[in-house]
PDB file of C-alpha atoms in Angstrom:
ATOM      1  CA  UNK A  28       0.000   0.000   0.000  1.00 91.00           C
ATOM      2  CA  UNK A  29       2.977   2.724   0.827  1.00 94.00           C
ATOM      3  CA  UNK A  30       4.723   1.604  -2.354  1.00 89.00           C
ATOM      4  CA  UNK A  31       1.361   2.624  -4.133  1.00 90.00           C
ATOM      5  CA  UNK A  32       0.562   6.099  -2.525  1.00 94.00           C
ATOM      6  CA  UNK A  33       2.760   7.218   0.390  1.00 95.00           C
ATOM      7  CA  UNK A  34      -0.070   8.946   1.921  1.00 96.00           C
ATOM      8  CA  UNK A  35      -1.201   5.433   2.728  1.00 96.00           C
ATOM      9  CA  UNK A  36       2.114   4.831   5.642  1.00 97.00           C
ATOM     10  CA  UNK A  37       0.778   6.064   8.547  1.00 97.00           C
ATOM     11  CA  UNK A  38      -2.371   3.507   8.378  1.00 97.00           C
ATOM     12  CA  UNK A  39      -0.223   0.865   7.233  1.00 96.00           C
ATOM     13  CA  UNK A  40       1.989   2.001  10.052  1.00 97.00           C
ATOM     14  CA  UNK A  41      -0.602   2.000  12.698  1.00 97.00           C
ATOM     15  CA  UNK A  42      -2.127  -1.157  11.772  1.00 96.00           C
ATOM     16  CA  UNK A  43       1.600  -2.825  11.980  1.00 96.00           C
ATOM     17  CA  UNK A  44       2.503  -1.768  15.063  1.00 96.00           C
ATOM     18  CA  UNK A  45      -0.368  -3.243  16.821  1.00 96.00           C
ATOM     19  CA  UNK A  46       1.638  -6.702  16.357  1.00 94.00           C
ATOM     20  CA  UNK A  47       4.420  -7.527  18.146  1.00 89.00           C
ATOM     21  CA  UNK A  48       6.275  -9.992  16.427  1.00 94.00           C
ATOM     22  CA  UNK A  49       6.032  -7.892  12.751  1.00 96.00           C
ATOM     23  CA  UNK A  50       9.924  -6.546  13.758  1.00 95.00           C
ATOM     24  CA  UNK A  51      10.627 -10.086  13.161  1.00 95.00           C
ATOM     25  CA  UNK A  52       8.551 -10.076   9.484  1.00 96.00           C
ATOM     26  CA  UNK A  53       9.613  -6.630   8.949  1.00 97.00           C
ATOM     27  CA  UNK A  54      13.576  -7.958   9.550  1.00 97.00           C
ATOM     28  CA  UNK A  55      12.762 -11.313   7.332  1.00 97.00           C
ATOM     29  CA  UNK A  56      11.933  -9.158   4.541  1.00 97.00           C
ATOM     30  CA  UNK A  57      14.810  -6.714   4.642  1.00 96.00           C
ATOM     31  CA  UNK A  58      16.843  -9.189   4.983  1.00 95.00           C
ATOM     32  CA  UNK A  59      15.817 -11.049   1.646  1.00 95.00           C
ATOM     33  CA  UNK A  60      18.151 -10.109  -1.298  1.00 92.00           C
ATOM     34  CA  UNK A  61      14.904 -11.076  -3.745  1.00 95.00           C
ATOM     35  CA  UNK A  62      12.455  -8.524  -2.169  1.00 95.00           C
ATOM     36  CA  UNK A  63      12.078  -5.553  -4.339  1.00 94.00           C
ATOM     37  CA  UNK A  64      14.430  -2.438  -3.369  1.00 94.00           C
ATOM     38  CA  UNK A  65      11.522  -0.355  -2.324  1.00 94.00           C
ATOM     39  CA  UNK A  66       9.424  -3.035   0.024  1.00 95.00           C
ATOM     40  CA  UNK A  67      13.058  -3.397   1.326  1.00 96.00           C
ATOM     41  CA  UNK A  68      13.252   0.427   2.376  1.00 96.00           C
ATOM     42  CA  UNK A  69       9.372   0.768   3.593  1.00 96.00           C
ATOM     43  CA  UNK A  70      10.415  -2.186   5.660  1.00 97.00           C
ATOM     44  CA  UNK A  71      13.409  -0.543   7.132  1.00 97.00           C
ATOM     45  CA  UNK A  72      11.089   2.630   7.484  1.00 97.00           C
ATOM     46  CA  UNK A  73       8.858   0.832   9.407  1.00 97.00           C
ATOM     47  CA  UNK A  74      11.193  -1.079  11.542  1.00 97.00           C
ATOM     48  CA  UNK A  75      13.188   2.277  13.092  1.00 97.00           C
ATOM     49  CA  UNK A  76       9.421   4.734  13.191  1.00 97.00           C
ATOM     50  CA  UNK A  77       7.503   1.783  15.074  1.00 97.00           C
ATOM     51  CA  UNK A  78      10.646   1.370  17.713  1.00 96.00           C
ATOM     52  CA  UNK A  79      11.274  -2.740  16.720  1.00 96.00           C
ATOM     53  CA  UNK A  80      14.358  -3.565  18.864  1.00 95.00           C
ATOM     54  CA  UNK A  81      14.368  -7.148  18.057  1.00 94.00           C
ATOM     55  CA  UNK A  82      15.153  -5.725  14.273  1.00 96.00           C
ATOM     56  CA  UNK A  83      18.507  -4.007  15.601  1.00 96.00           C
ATOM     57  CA  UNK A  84      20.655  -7.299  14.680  1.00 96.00           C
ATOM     58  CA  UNK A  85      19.727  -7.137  11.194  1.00 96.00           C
ATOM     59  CA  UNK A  86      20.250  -4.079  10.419  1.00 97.00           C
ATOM     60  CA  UNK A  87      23.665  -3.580  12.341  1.00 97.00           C
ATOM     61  CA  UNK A  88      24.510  -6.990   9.951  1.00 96.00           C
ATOM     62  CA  UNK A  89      23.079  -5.547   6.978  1.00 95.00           C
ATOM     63  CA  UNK A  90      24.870  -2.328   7.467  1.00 96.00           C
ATOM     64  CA  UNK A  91      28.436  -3.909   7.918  1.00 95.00           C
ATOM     65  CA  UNK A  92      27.794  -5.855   4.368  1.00 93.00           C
ATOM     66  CA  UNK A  93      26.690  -2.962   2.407  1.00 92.00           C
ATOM     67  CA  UNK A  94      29.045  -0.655   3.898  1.00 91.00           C
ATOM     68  CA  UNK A  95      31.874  -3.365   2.653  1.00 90.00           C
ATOM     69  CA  UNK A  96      30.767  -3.570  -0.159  1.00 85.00           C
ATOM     70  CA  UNK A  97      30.631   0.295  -1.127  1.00 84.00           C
ATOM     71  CA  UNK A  98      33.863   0.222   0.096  1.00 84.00           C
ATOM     72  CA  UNK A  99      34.782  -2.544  -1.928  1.00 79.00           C
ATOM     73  CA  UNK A 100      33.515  -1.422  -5.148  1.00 67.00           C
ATOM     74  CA  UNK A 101      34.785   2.354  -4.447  1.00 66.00           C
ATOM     75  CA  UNK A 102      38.441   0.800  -4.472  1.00 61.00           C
ATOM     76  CA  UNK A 103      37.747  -0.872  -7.814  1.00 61.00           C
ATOM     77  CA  UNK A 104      35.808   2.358  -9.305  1.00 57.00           C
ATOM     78  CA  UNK A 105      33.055  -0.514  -9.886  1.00 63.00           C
ATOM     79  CA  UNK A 106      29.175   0.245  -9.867  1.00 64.00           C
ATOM     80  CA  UNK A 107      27.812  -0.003  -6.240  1.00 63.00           C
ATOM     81  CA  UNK A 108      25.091  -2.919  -6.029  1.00 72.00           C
ATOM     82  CA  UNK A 109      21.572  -1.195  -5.933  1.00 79.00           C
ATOM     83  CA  UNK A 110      21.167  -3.134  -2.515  1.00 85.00           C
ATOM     84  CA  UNK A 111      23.693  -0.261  -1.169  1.00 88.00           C
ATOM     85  CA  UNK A 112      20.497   2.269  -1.645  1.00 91.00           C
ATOM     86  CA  UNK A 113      19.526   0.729   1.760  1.00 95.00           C
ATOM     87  CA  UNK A 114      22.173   1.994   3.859  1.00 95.00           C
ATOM     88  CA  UNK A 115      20.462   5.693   4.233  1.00 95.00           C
ATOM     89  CA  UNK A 116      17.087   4.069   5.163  1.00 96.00           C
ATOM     90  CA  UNK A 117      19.050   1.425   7.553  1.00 97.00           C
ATOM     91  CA  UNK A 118      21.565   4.388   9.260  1.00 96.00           C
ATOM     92  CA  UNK A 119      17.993   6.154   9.309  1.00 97.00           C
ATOM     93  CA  UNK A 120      16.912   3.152  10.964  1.00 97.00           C
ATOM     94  CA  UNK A 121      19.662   3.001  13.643  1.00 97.00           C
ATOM     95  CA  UNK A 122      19.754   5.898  14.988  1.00 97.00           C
ATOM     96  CA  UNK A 123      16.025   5.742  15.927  1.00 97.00           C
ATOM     97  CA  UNK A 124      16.453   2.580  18.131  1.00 96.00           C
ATOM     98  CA  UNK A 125      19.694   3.652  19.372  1.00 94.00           C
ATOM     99  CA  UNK A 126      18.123   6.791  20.658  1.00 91.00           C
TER     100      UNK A 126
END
């Protein structure tokens, strides 16, 4: 529903954090390399504005890979994976549980 009209997130927000154990969906789909970029991001939205703690794990991981492999791919003057797109939404993330 956010991916078709962003107006629609804080519904789909409130509807989501009435269950407790969505961090864990919400991480699951992050987490999966064959979810669309964009699911991948509303999911990370989600995670850090709803306050899932159990998500922090996954995204610490996920932001160690990516960050490696910008790195990696900076050194070589290669073209970044479009999975590094994440790392604003997953520093975003972060710094919402942390704080």
């Amino acid at each position: 529903l956010v991916k078709f009209d962003e107006a629609n997130y804080p519904y789909v927000s409130k509807v989501i954090s009435q269950c407790s154990h969505a961090g864990d969906h919400l991480s699951e789909i992050l987490a999966d390399r064959q979810e669309e970029l964009s699911t991948r991001q509303v999911a990370t939205r989600l995670i850090g504005d709803i306050g899932y703690l159990s998500a922090l794990s996954t995204l610490e991981r996920l932001e160690t890979r990516l960050e490696s492999r910008l790195n990696a791919t900076n050194a070589v003057a290669d073209r970044p994976s479009a999975d590094t797109a994440l790392l604003p939404s997953i520093r975003d993330a972060l710094f919402k549980l942390k704080n």
